[in-house]
């Protein structure tokens, strides 16, 4: 390679597919610049929190005095009590302080006593949560105290659940968009209240992104291949290409659902951290089982009970997410008979639909090589096609040593691609052995970015089953990716479009690479993608096989507690009293291109709806 007096190297563009010393140098410089940028951000955050640290309190304890550790429960249990018990009692007990749980709690606390039980810690002091640059490291952290709890579906796809106050808003890629109007009509929500609830969220934690250069090239390429018109920056779900909102501010700091608790009435709200609910308690003396409260354990393993007040409108509300809520129902005795019998769980109510109809939006990606350092960007731009496929992009995960050592881009938790090992032999030891080998991969394997295509409304569905009665353990989940041929065909169409985007002049000018062949792109992508599925020799020849073998997730799983089967249209659990579900387990489809905006709105929406029905005009909402 020849350099021309410090200017751009004179080289053939197809050297994007080769490794050389200049590339290593540029990566090292990018890592150095990235480290300086990260250090400056840490310094800003430290200076902002210094007054509170000097005062002997953490920042969240100063701003959110109602957030406490679960072990403090007995000491504070006299805050709210009913007339016939010495135990603490509440108008609402919310199990799960996540994407829906936090706005729901903030809203209900305006008029009633609320207890939120969250099994994780706070996001505020967690640098892996707080900074965009550490997004992938949070997913790679598989320790028991991580904000991200990994699980692998029986399909062999690596996935993650949130385990932190703020839920999925703490570990996702930050993209914010509203649902399409058809979704709102299909779920039967009040459109006026929906349009009041979205802005309530957006004013507090959503930002307009500063468009990264990569995302700008991606936008132009989408338009070039016909994903038009360009709709600019908008929260709305509109066909064409658009820039959406983000949880990350201009400093790269993440804002989460936990910050919505600042809108709560602090005198009426208690949030307990590291409070792991084990089951819902029921009074079964009446015609229908009536939720009474919950049993939970604190961070020291000690058991506690929390109860509802005697008012018939008091409720236990499950907001544990699409994985946690069906699991919680079954552990509490509500679910399929065979499922409960196999683990000797006493049946409270038989419902064969709990855990059924689980779905995840399958995603596949195409690796994009570059001949220049690329800044890190998560999803900012999206192409909403009319063929039922969404096209997104991410870039720049080769900037830091942490990134290189821990993670293959946006695509995985810290688990390797065991393509040569049959599924039954994928033991924890085998996975760890692969992780060790993966750390020796060259830096260049992490350079560039990915074009992501995902299916909008998959027809294929699966199921969730209990493995044991330990709430800390993941249940067994099957999504049956591409079981329906229509889903597979849409994936093929999406991969073809993704390849066209990469081959567009806007992208090749940006990456400084010659127009790559589809086969070469697919060959690199097979190596870059991470799942536990065996690979086939025809992955680069058959787009159908490529889709099946390289399917991954973008954490949009939903279902398991569908309306009409497990809950009624008001999301109350059928056949019970005082038990409701407010999360994505009730969805038949994932709303919009990315669901978090609608799940956030859902928490506010249901909170306002509950208050208005209970108080009428006195709700003042």
PDB file of N, CA and C in Angstrom, residues 406-495:
ATOM      1  N   UNK A 406     -15.450  -8.333  23.569  1.00  0.00           N
ATOM      2  CA  UNK A 406     -16.700  -8.786  24.176  1.00  0.00           C
ATOM      3  C   UNK A 406     -17.824  -9.088  23.207  1.00  0.00           C
ATOM      4  N   UNK A 407     -17.778  -8.518  22.007  1.00  0.00           N
ATOM      5  CA  UNK A 407     -19.055  -8.530  21.296  1.00  0.00           C
ATOM      6  C   UNK A 407     -18.889  -8.422  19.798  1.00  0.00           C
ATOM      7  N   UNK A 408     -19.695  -9.134  19.054  1.00  0.00           N
ATOM      8  CA  UNK A 408     -19.724  -9.024  17.608  1.00  0.00           C
ATOM      9  C   UNK A 408     -20.806  -8.022  17.202  1.00  0.00           C
ATOM     10  N   UNK A 409     -20.561  -6.767  17.405  1.00  0.00           N
ATOM     11  CA  UNK A 409     -21.520  -5.764  16.974  1.00  0.00           C
ATOM     12  C   UNK A 409     -22.804  -5.799  17.775  1.00  0.00           C
ATOM     13  N   UNK A 410     -23.900  -5.428  17.106  1.00  0.00           N
ATOM     14  CA  UNK A 410     -25.202  -5.333  17.759  1.00  0.00           C
ATOM     15  C   UNK A 410     -25.839  -6.694  17.965  1.00  0.00           C
ATOM     16  N   UNK A 411     -25.179  -7.750  17.499  1.00  0.00           N
ATOM     17  CA  UNK A 411     -25.910  -8.963  17.218  1.00  0.00           C
ATOM     18  C   UNK A 411     -25.961 -10.018  18.314  1.00  0.00           C
ATOM     19  N   UNK A 412     -25.199  -9.909  19.398  1.00  0.00           N
ATOM     20  CA  UNK A 412     -25.181 -11.075  20.280  1.00  0.00           C
ATOM     21  C   UNK A 412     -24.820 -10.720  21.696  1.00  0.00           C
ATOM     22  N   UNK A 413     -25.128 -11.644  22.589  1.00  0.00           N
ATOM     23  CA  UNK A 413     -24.553 -11.625  23.919  1.00  0.00           C
ATOM     24  C   UNK A 413     -23.217 -12.363  23.820  1.00  0.00           C
ATOM     25  N   UNK A 414     -22.523 -12.509  24.921  1.00  0.00           N
ATOM     26  CA  UNK A 414     -21.182 -13.087  24.901  1.00  0.00           C
ATOM     27  C   UNK A 414     -21.247 -14.608  24.786  1.00  0.00           C
ATOM     28  N   UNK A 415     -21.688 -15.069  23.634  1.00  0.00           N
ATOM     29  CA  UNK A 415     -21.747 -16.503  23.347  1.00  0.00           C
ATOM     30  C   UNK A 415     -21.339 -16.682  21.891  1.00  0.00           C
ATOM     31  N   UNK A 416     -20.633 -17.721  21.591  1.00  0.00           N
ATOM     32  CA  UNK A 416     -20.089 -17.872  20.258  1.00  0.00           C
ATOM     33  C   UNK A 416     -20.948 -18.676  19.321  1.00  0.00           C
ATOM     34  N   UNK A 417     -20.552 -18.700  18.086  1.00  0.00           N
ATOM     35  CA  UNK A 417     -21.274 -19.432  17.043  1.00  0.00           C
ATOM     36  C   UNK A 417     -20.738 -20.856  16.977  1.00  0.00           C
ATOM     37  N   UNK A 418     -21.466 -21.784  17.551  1.00  0.00           N
ATOM     38  CA  UNK A 418     -21.015 -23.177  17.611  1.00  0.00           C
ATOM     39  C   UNK A 418     -21.562 -23.926  16.409  1.00  0.00           C
ATOM     40  N   UNK A 419     -21.122 -23.515  15.231  1.00  0.00           N
ATOM     41  CA  UNK A 419     -21.743 -24.027  14.018  1.00  0.00           C
ATOM     42  C   UNK A 419     -21.438 -25.488  13.759  1.00  0.00           C
ATOM     43  N   UNK A 420     -20.372 -25.999  14.350  1.00  0.00           N
ATOM     44  CA  UNK A 420     -20.006 -27.390  14.081  1.00  0.00           C
ATOM     45  C   UNK A 420     -20.457 -28.343  15.178  1.00  0.00           C
ATOM     46  N   UNK A 421     -21.133 -27.811  16.184  1.00  0.00           N
ATOM     47  CA  UNK A 421     -21.539 -28.647  17.317  1.00  0.00           C
ATOM     48  C   UNK A 421     -23.044 -28.865  17.279  1.00  0.00           C
ATOM     49  N   UNK A 422     -23.507 -30.106  17.280  1.00  0.00           N
ATOM     50  CA  UNK A 422     -24.954 -30.376  17.280  1.00  0.00           C
ATOM     51  C   UNK A 422     -25.622 -29.715  18.478  1.00  0.00           C
ATOM     52  N   UNK A 423     -26.908 -29.330  18.341  1.00  0.00           N
ATOM     53  CA  UNK A 423     -27.591 -28.594  19.412  1.00  0.00           C
ATOM     54  C   UNK A 423     -27.498 -29.247  20.782  1.00  0.00           C
ATOM     55  N   UNK A 424     -27.628 -30.575  20.857  1.00  0.00           N
ATOM     56  CA  UNK A 424     -27.638 -31.241  22.163  1.00  0.00           C
ATOM     57  C   UNK A 424     -26.262 -31.229  22.836  1.00  0.00           C
ATOM     58  N   UNK A 425     -25.232 -30.911  22.055  1.00  0.00           N
ATOM     59  CA  UNK A 425     -23.885 -30.893  22.609  1.00  0.00           C
ATOM     60  C   UNK A 425     -23.413 -29.485  22.947  1.00  0.00           C
ATOM     61  N   UNK A 426     -24.325 -28.520  22.843  1.00  0.00           N
ATOM     62  CA  UNK A 426     -23.938 -27.143  23.126  1.00  0.00           C
ATOM     63  C   UNK A 426     -24.006 -26.882  24.627  1.00  0.00           C
ATOM     64  N   UNK A 427     -23.097 -27.484  25.338  1.00  0.00           N
ATOM     65  CA  UNK A 427     -23.059 -27.370  26.790  1.00  0.00           C
ATOM     66  C   UNK A 427     -22.466 -26.029  27.198  1.00  0.00           C
ATOM     67  N   UNK A 428     -22.685 -25.615  28.445  1.00  0.00           N
ATOM     68  CA  UNK A 428     -22.035 -24.387  28.916  1.00  0.00           C
ATOM     69  C   UNK A 428     -20.516 -24.433  28.747  1.00  0.00           C
ATOM     70  N   UNK A 429     -19.927 -25.615  28.927  1.00  0.00           N
ATOM     71  CA  UNK A 429     -18.480 -25.742  28.777  1.00  0.00           C
ATOM     72  C   UNK A 429     -18.054 -25.499  27.321  1.00  0.00           C
ATOM     73  N   UNK A 430     -18.871 -26.042  26.383  1.00  0.00           N
ATOM     74  CA  UNK A 430     -18.562 -25.847  24.968  1.00  0.00           C
ATOM     75  C   UNK A 430     -18.679 -24.382  24.579  1.00  0.00           C
ATOM     76  N   UNK A 431     -19.692 -23.718  25.132  1.00  0.00           N
ATOM     77  CA  UNK A 431     -19.874 -22.294  24.843  1.00  0.00           C
ATOM     78  C   UNK A 431     -18.698 -21.477  25.383  1.00  0.00           C
ATOM     79  N   UNK A 432     -18.272 -21.769  26.605  1.00  0.00           N
ATOM     80  CA  UNK A 432     -17.155 -21.039  27.195  1.00  0.00           C
ATOM     81  C   UNK A 432     -15.864 -21.278  26.421  1.00  0.00           C
ATOM     82  N   UNK A 433     -15.686 -22.491  25.925  1.00  0.00           N
ATOM     83  CA  UNK A 433     -14.490 -22.792  25.140  1.00  0.00           C
ATOM     84  C   UNK A 433     -14.470 -21.970  23.855  1.00  0.00           C
ATOM     85  N   UNK A 434     -15.653 -21.797  23.266  1.00  0.00           N
ATOM     86  CA  UNK A 434     -15.710 -20.990  22.038  1.00  0.00           C
ATOM     87  C   UNK A 434     -15.442 -19.525  22.334  1.00  0.00           C
ATOM     88  N   UNK A 435     -15.971 -19.047  23.467  1.00  0.00           N
ATOM     89  CA  UNK A 435     -15.729 -17.659  23.855  1.00  0.00           C
ATOM     90  C   UNK A 435     -14.228 -17.397  23.956  1.00  0.00           C
ATOM     91  N   UNK A 436     -13.527 -18.332  24.557  1.00  0.00           N
ATOM     92  CA  UNK A 436     -12.081 -18.182  24.717  1.00  0.00           C
ATOM     93  C   UNK A 436     -11.392 -18.096  23.356  1.00  0.00           C
ATOM     94  N   UNK A 437     -11.818 -18.943  22.419  1.00  0.00           N
ATOM     95  CA  UNK A 437     -11.221 -18.919  21.087  1.00  0.00           C
ATOM     96  C   UNK A 437     -11.578 -17.630  20.346  1.00  0.00           C
ATOM     97  N   UNK A 438     -12.804 -17.139  20.590  1.00  0.00           N
ATOM     98  CA  UNK A 438     -13.259 -15.938  19.883  1.00  0.00           C
ATOM     99  C   UNK A 438     -12.411 -14.715  20.240  1.00  0.00           C
ATOM    100  N   UNK A 439     -11.855 -14.702  21.429  1.00  0.00           N
ATOM    101  CA  UNK A 439     -11.060 -13.541  21.843  1.00  0.00           C
ATOM    102  C   UNK A 439      -9.792 -13.375  21.024  1.00  0.00           C
ATOM    103  N   UNK A 440      -9.418 -14.405  20.306  1.00  0.00           N
ATOM    104  CA  UNK A 440      -8.213 -14.333  19.484  1.00  0.00           C
ATOM    105  C   UNK A 440      -8.508 -13.916  18.045  1.00  0.00           C
ATOM    106  N   UNK A 441      -9.765 -13.608  17.739  1.00  0.00           N
ATOM    107  CA  UNK A 441     -10.092 -13.171  16.387  1.00  0.00           C
ATOM    108  C   UNK A 441      -9.422 -11.830  16.081  1.00  0.00           C
ATOM    109  N   UNK A 442      -9.024 -11.582  14.839  1.00  0.00           N
ATOM    110  CA  UNK A 442      -8.357 -10.321  14.503  1.00  0.00           C
ATOM    111  C   UNK A 442      -9.299  -9.130  14.620  1.00  0.00           C
ATOM    112  N   UNK A 443      -8.701  -7.976  14.891  1.00  0.00           N
ATOM    113  CA  UNK A 443      -9.503  -6.751  15.036  1.00  0.00           C
ATOM    114  C   UNK A 443     -10.347  -6.469  13.808  1.00  0.00           C
ATOM    115  N   UNK A 444      -9.810  -6.790  12.636  1.00  0.00           N
ATOM    116  CA  UNK A 444     -10.493  -6.441  11.405  1.00  0.00           C
ATOM    117  C   UNK A 444     -11.866  -7.090  11.278  1.00  0.00           C
ATOM    118  N   UNK A 445     -12.067  -8.199  11.970  1.00  0.00           N
ATOM    119  CA  UNK A 445     -13.355  -8.888  11.885  1.00  0.00           C
ATOM    120  C   UNK A 445     -14.483  -8.038  12.452  1.00  0.00           C
ATOM    121  N   UNK A 446     -14.101  -7.005  13.223  1.00  0.00           N
ATOM    122  CA  UNK A 446     -15.114  -6.190  13.879  1.00  0.00           C
ATOM    123  C   UNK A 446     -15.270  -4.819  13.227  1.00  0.00           C
ATOM    124  N   UNK A 447     -14.576  -4.611  12.129  1.00  0.00           N
ATOM    125  CA  UNK A 447     -14.608  -3.304  11.476  1.00  0.00           C
ATOM    126  C   UNK A 447     -15.808  -3.231  10.538  1.00  0.00           C
ATOM    127  N   UNK A 448     -16.402  -2.058  10.421  1.00  0.00           N
ATOM    128  CA  UNK A 448     -17.516  -1.895   9.503  1.00  0.00           C
ATOM    129  C   UNK A 448     -18.835  -1.754  10.229  1.00  0.00           C
ATOM    130  N   UNK A 449     -19.873  -2.326   9.644  1.00  0.00           N
ATOM    131  CA  UNK A 449     -21.198  -2.222  10.238  1.00  0.00           C
ATOM    132  C   UNK A 449     -22.104  -3.295   9.671  1.00  0.00           C
ATOM    133  N   UNK A 450     -23.387  -3.144   9.942  1.00  0.00           N
ATOM    134  CA  UNK A 450     -24.366  -4.146   9.520  1.00  0.00           C
ATOM    135  C   UNK A 450     -25.610  -3.463   8.969  1.00  0.00           C
ATOM    136  N   UNK A 451     -26.161  -4.042   7.920  1.00  0.00           N
ATOM    137  CA  UNK A 451     -27.496  -3.686   7.473  1.00  0.00           C
ATOM    138  C   UNK A 451     -28.420  -4.775   8.005  1.00  0.00           C
ATOM    139  N   UNK A 452     -29.443  -4.363   8.704  1.00  0.00           N
ATOM    140  CA  UNK A 452     -30.347  -5.286   9.379  1.00  0.00           C
ATOM    141  C   UNK A 452     -31.692  -5.302   8.669  1.00  0.00           C
ATOM    142  N   UNK A 453     -32.202  -6.486   8.403  1.00  0.00           N
ATOM    143  CA  UNK A 453     -33.580  -6.582   7.885  1.00  0.00           C
ATOM    144  C   UNK A 453     -34.369  -7.479   8.809  1.00  0.00           C
ATOM    145  N   UNK A 454     -35.590  -7.082   9.092  1.00  0.00           N
ATOM    146  CA  UNK A 454     -36.417  -7.875   9.994  1.00  0.00           C
ATOM    147  C   UNK A 454     -37.846  -7.928   9.473  1.00  0.00           C
ATOM    148  N   UNK A 455     -38.519  -9.006   9.834  1.00  0.00           N
ATOM    149  CA  UNK A 455     -39.886  -9.248   9.392  1.00  0.00           C
ATOM    150  C   UNK A 455     -40.841  -8.444  10.266  1.00  0.00           C
ATOM    151  N   UNK A 456     -41.776  -7.747   9.645  1.00  0.00           N
ATOM    152  CA  UNK A 456     -42.656  -6.843  10.382  1.00  0.00           C
ATOM    153  C   UNK A 456     -43.648  -7.589  11.274  1.00  0.00           C
ATOM    154  N   UNK A 457     -44.403  -8.501  10.719  1.00  0.00           N
ATOM    155  CA  UNK A 457     -45.445  -9.197  11.487  1.00  0.00           C
ATOM    156  C   UNK A 457     -45.350 -10.692  11.182  1.00  0.00           C
ATOM    157  N   UNK A 458     -44.438 -11.403  11.856  1.00  0.00           N
ATOM    158  CA  UNK A 458     -44.249 -12.820  11.551  1.00  0.00           C
ATOM    159  C   UNK A 458     -45.508 -13.638  11.823  1.00  0.00           C
ATOM    160  N   UNK A 459     -45.772 -14.570  10.940  1.00  0.00           N
ATOM    161  CA  UNK A 459     -46.913 -15.479  11.118  1.00  0.00           C
ATOM    162  C   UNK A 459     -46.516 -16.645  12.014  1.00  0.00           C
ATOM    163  N   UNK A 460     -45.264 -17.019  11.975  1.00  0.00           N
ATOM    164  CA  UNK A 460     -44.767 -18.151  12.770  1.00  0.00           C
ATOM    165  C   UNK A 460     -44.813 -17.819  14.258  1.00  0.00           C
ATOM    166  N   UNK A 461     -45.312 -18.753  15.059  1.00  0.00           N
ATOM    167  CA  UNK A 461     -45.371 -18.566  16.506  1.00  0.00           C
ATOM    168  C   UNK A 461     -44.887 -19.821  17.218  1.00  0.00           C
ATOM    169  N   UNK A 462     -44.609 -19.671  18.498  1.00  0.00           N
ATOM    170  CA  UNK A 462     -44.119 -20.790  19.296  1.00  0.00           C
ATOM    171  C   UNK A 462     -44.763 -20.828  20.660  1.00  0.00           C
ATOM    172  N   UNK A 463     -43.984 -21.196  21.669  1.00  0.00           N
ATOM    173  CA  UNK A 463     -44.558 -21.400  23.007  1.00  0.00           C
ATOM    174  C   UNK A 463     -43.484 -21.257  24.068  1.00  0.00           C
ATOM    175  N   UNK A 464     -43.942 -21.101  25.308  1.00  0.00           N
ATOM    176  CA  UNK A 464     -43.070 -20.982  26.473  1.00  0.00           C
ATOM    177  C   UNK A 464     -43.456 -22.050  27.478  1.00  0.00           C
ATOM    178  N   UNK A 465     -42.445 -22.720  28.040  1.00  0.00           N
ATOM    179  CA  UNK A 465     -42.667 -23.775  29.030  1.00  0.00           C
ATOM    180  C   UNK A 465     -41.752 -23.573  30.224  1.00  0.00           C
ATOM    181  N   UNK A 466     -42.232 -23.979  31.385  1.00  0.00           N
ATOM    182  CA  UNK A 466     -41.401 -23.916  32.578  1.00  0.00           C
ATOM    183  C   UNK A 466     -40.345 -25.014  32.543  1.00  0.00           C
ATOM    184  N   UNK A 467     -39.173 -24.696  33.049  1.00  0.00           N
ATOM    185  CA  UNK A 467     -38.103 -25.681  33.212  1.00  0.00           C
ATOM    186  C   UNK A 467     -38.084 -26.185  34.646  1.00  0.00           C
ATOM    187  N   UNK A 468     -38.337 -25.281  35.585  1.00  0.00           N
ATOM    188  CA  UNK A 468     -38.402 -25.618  37.008  1.00  0.00           C
ATOM    189  C   UNK A 468     -39.234 -24.543  37.695  1.00  0.00           C
ATOM    190  N   UNK A 469     -39.246 -24.556  39.014  1.00  0.00           N
ATOM    191  CA  UNK A 469     -40.043 -23.588  39.770  1.00  0.00           C
ATOM    192  C   UNK A 469     -39.197 -22.437  40.309  1.00  0.00           C
ATOM    193  N   UNK A 470     -37.980 -22.308  39.830  1.00  0.00           N
ATOM    194  CA  UNK A 470     -37.107 -21.223  40.273  1.00  0.00           C
ATOM    195  C   UNK A 470     -37.306 -20.016  39.367  1.00  0.00           C
ATOM    196  N   UNK A 471     -37.834 -18.941  39.906  1.00  0.00           N
ATOM    197  CA  UNK A 471     -38.137 -17.756  39.116  1.00  0.00           C
ATOM    198  C   UNK A 471     -36.872 -17.124  38.543  1.00  0.00           C
ATOM    199  N   UNK A 472     -35.725 -17.381  39.152  1.00  0.00           N
ATOM    200  CA  UNK A 472     -34.473 -16.809  38.662  1.00  0.00           C
ATOM    201  C   UNK A 472     -34.003 -17.457  37.367  1.00  0.00           C
ATOM    202  N   UNK A 473     -34.471 -18.656  37.092  1.00  0.00           N
ATOM    203  CA  UNK A 473     -34.050 -19.367  35.890  1.00  0.00           C
ATOM    204  C   UNK A 473     -34.957 -19.027  34.713  1.00  0.00           C
ATOM    205  N   UNK A 474     -34.370 -18.988  33.525  1.00  0.00           N
ATOM    206  CA  UNK A 474     -35.167 -18.732  32.334  1.00  0.00           C
ATOM    207  C   UNK A 474     -36.084 -19.907  32.032  1.00  0.00           C
ATOM    208  N   UNK A 475     -37.298 -19.642  31.573  1.00  0.00           N
ATOM    209  CA  UNK A 475     -38.132 -20.727  31.052  1.00  0.00           C
ATOM    210  C   UNK A 475     -37.607 -21.170  29.685  1.00  0.00           C
ATOM    211  N   UNK A 476     -38.163 -22.214  29.162  1.00  0.00           N
ATOM    212  CA  UNK A 476     -37.820 -22.679  27.819  1.00  0.00           C
ATOM    213  C   UNK A 476     -38.733 -21.971  26.815  1.00  0.00           C
ATOM    214  N   UNK A 477     -38.128 -21.341  25.799  1.00  0.00           N
ATOM    215  CA  UNK A 477     -38.901 -20.563  24.832  1.00  0.00           C
ATOM    216  C   UNK A 477     -38.583 -21.042  23.420  1.00  0.00           C
ATOM    217  N   UNK A 478     -39.624 -21.249  22.634  1.00  0.00           N
ATOM    218  CA  UNK A 478     -39.493 -21.628  21.231  1.00  0.00           C
ATOM    219  C   UNK A 478     -40.252 -20.617  20.384  1.00  0.00           C
ATOM    220  N   UNK A 479     -39.579 -20.044  19.383  1.00  0.00           N
ATOM    221  CA  UNK A 479     -40.227 -19.052  18.526  1.00  0.00           C
ATOM    222  C   UNK A 479     -40.583 -19.595  17.142  1.00  0.00           C
ATOM    223  N   UNK A 480     -39.986 -20.707  16.746  1.00  0.00           N
ATOM    224  CA  UNK A 480     -40.285 -21.315  15.431  1.00  0.00           C
ATOM    225  C   UNK A 480     -40.053 -20.348  14.278  1.00  0.00           C
ATOM    226  N   UNK A 481     -38.890 -19.712  14.267  1.00  0.00           N
ATOM    227  CA  UNK A 481     -38.555 -18.777  13.201  1.00  0.00           C
ATOM    228  C   UNK A 481     -38.722 -19.421  11.828  1.00  0.00           C
ATOM    229  N   UNK A 482     -39.379 -18.710  10.920  1.00  0.00           N
ATOM    230  CA  UNK A 482     -39.560 -19.106   9.519  1.00  0.00           C
ATOM    231  C   UNK A 482     -40.313 -20.432   9.360  1.00  0.00           C
ATOM    232  N   UNK A 483     -41.077 -20.795  10.380  1.00  0.00           N
ATOM    233  CA  UNK A 483     -41.893 -22.005  10.255  1.00  0.00           C
ATOM    234  C   UNK A 483     -42.928 -21.837   9.148  1.00  0.00           C
ATOM    235  N   UNK A 484     -43.438 -20.615   9.000  1.00  0.00           N
ATOM    236  CA  UNK A 484     -44.389 -20.333   7.928  1.00  0.00           C
ATOM    237  C   UNK A 484     -43.626 -19.865   6.693  1.00  0.00           C
ATOM    238  N   UNK A 485     -43.901 -20.417   5.518  1.00  0.00           N
ATOM    239  CA  UNK A 485     -43.131 -20.067   4.311  1.00  0.00           C
ATOM    240  C   UNK A 485     -43.220 -18.594   3.924  1.00  0.00           C
ATOM    241  N   UNK A 486     -44.311 -17.916   4.297  1.00  0.00           N
ATOM    242  CA  UNK A 486     -44.423 -16.495   3.955  1.00  0.00           C
ATOM    243  C   UNK A 486     -43.373 -15.678   4.685  1.00  0.00           C
ATOM    244  N   UNK A 487     -43.076 -16.034   5.917  1.00  0.00           N
ATOM    245  CA  UNK A 487     -42.018 -15.346   6.660  1.00  0.00           C
ATOM    246  C   UNK A 487     -40.671 -15.523   5.972  1.00  0.00           C
ATOM    247  N   UNK A 488     -40.400 -16.730   5.502  1.00  0.00           N
ATOM    248  CA  UNK A 488     -39.131 -17.009   4.839  1.00  0.00           C
ATOM    249  C   UNK A 488     -39.002 -16.212   3.543  1.00  0.00           C
ATOM    250  N   UNK A 489     -40.075 -16.107   2.793  1.00  0.00           N
ATOM    251  CA  UNK A 489     -40.030 -15.364   1.541  1.00  0.00           C
ATOM    252  C   UNK A 489     -39.771 -13.880   1.795  1.00  0.00           C
ATOM    253  N   UNK A 490     -40.370 -13.345   2.841  1.00  0.00           N
ATOM    254  CA  UNK A 490     -40.134 -11.938   3.160  1.00  0.00           C
ATOM    255  C   UNK A 490     -38.681 -11.706   3.574  1.00  0.00           C
ATOM    256  N   UNK A 491     -38.093 -12.682   4.261  1.00  0.00           N
ATOM    257  CA  UNK A 491     -36.680 -12.566   4.615  1.00  0.00           C
ATOM    258  C   UNK A 491     -35.815 -12.521   3.363  1.00  0.00           C
ATOM    259  N   UNK A 492     -36.099 -13.392   2.424  1.00  0.00           N
ATOM    260  CA  UNK A 492     -35.352 -13.407   1.158  1.00  0.00           C
ATOM    261  C   UNK A 492     -35.451 -12.044   0.475  1.00  0.00           C
ATOM    262  N   UNK A 493     -36.653 -11.502   0.430  1.00  0.00           N
ATOM    263  CA  UNK A 493     -36.839 -10.174  -0.168  1.00  0.00           C
ATOM    264  C   UNK A 493     -36.042  -9.116   0.583  1.00  0.00           C
ATOM    265  N   UNK A 494     -36.028  -9.230   1.909  1.00  0.00           N
ATOM    266  CA  UNK A 494     -35.302  -8.262   2.723  1.00  0.00           C
ATOM    267  C   UNK A 494     -33.795  -8.341   2.522  1.00  0.00           C
ATOM    268  N   UNK A 495     -33.248  -9.549   2.404  1.00  0.00           N
ATOM    269  CA  UNK A 495     -31.815  -9.717   2.175  1.00  0.00           C
ATOM    270  C   UNK A 495     -31.425  -9.137   0.823  1.00  0.00           C
TER     271      UNK A 495
END
